[in-house]
Amino acid sequence: MTNGESMIAPCPFCAGVRTEVVEIDVGKWMVECRDCQTTGPIDNSPGLAEERWNDRQLYPGTGREIRRYG
Ligand SMILES: [Zn+2]
């Protein structure tokens, strides 16, 4: 584990910076916001889970996630 600066983007819902990647099952990782308990996409490694969290976008003003394929 590392302390200090995180590579994980702030929460898209509450703008909280207390986001961290957690292992929710064996080999299953996701980013979670400690402030509003939002969780990000699940992936097979901490790095991928972070990437997918950082890559997510929301429709402005709605809080709805834009789903991107491919
Ligand atoms: Zn949040």
Coordinates of C-alpha atoms and ligand atoms in Angstrom, one line a residue:
M1 CA 0.0 0.0 0.0
T2 CA 1.1 3.5 -0.6
N3 CA 0.3 6.6 1.4
G4 CA -0.1 10.2 0.3
E5 CA -0.8 11.2 -3.2
S6 CA -3.2 9.0 -5.0
M7 CA -3.4 8.4 -8.7
I8 CA -7.1 7.9 -8.4
A9 CA -9.3 10.7 -9.7
P10 CA -11.7 12.5 -7.3
C11 CA -15.2 11.1 -7.0
P12 CA -17.4 12.1 -9.9
F13 CA -20.4 12.4 -7.6
C14 CA -19.2 14.2 -4.6
A15 CA -15.8 15.4 -5.8
G16 CA -14.3 13.7 -2.7
V17 CA -10.7 12.8 -2.9
R18 CA -10.9 10.0 -0.4
T19 CA -11.0 7.4 -3.1
E20 CA -9.2 4.2 -2.9
V21 CA -8.9 0.9 -4.7
V22 CA -10.2 -2.1 -2.7
E23 CA -10.2 -5.8 -3.4
I24 CA -13.7 -7.0 -3.1
D25 CA -13.1 -10.6 -4.0
V26 CA -10.2 -12.7 -5.1
G27 CA -8.7 -10.9 -8.1
K28 CA -11.6 -8.5 -8.2
W29 CA -10.8 -4.8 -7.6
M30 CA -12.8 -1.6 -7.7
V31 CA -12.4 2.0 -6.6
E32 CA -14.6 3.2 -3.8
C33 CA -15.3 6.7 -2.5
R34 CA -15.0 6.9 1.2
D35 CA -17.2 10.0 1.3
C36 CA -20.3 8.8 -0.5
Q37 CA -19.6 5.1 -0.9
T38 CA -19.8 5.3 -4.7
T39 CA -18.1 2.3 -6.3
G40 CA -16.4 2.1 -9.7
P41 CA -16.2 -0.6 -12.3
I42 CA -14.8 -3.9 -11.2
D43 CA -11.7 -5.2 -12.9
N44 CA -9.0 -7.8 -12.5
S45 CA -6.3 -5.6 -11.0
P46 CA -5.9 -2.5 -8.9
G47 CA -4.4 -0.7 -11.9
L48 CA -7.2 -1.5 -14.2
A49 CA -9.9 -0.7 -11.7
E50 CA -8.2 2.7 -11.2
E51 CA -8.0 3.3 -14.9
R52 CA -11.7 2.5 -15.4
W53 CA -12.6 4.8 -12.5
N54 CA -10.5 7.6 -13.9
D55 CA -12.0 7.1 -17.3
R56 CA -15.6 7.4 -16.3
Q57 CA -17.6 10.4 -17.3
L58 CA -20.9 11.8 -16.2
Y59 CA -23.5 13.7 -18.1
P60 CA -23.2 17.2 -16.8
G61 CA -25.7 18.0 -14.0
T62 CA -27.4 14.6 -14.0
G63 CA -25.0 12.4 -12.1
R64 CA -25.7 9.7 -14.7
E65 CA -22.8 7.8 -16.0
I66 CA -22.0 7.7 -19.7
R67 CA -21.5 4.1 -20.6
R68 CA -18.9 3.7 -23.2
Y69 CA -18.3 0.5 -25.1
G70 CA -15.3 -0.8 -26.9
Ligands
ZN1 ZN -18.0 10.4 -3.5

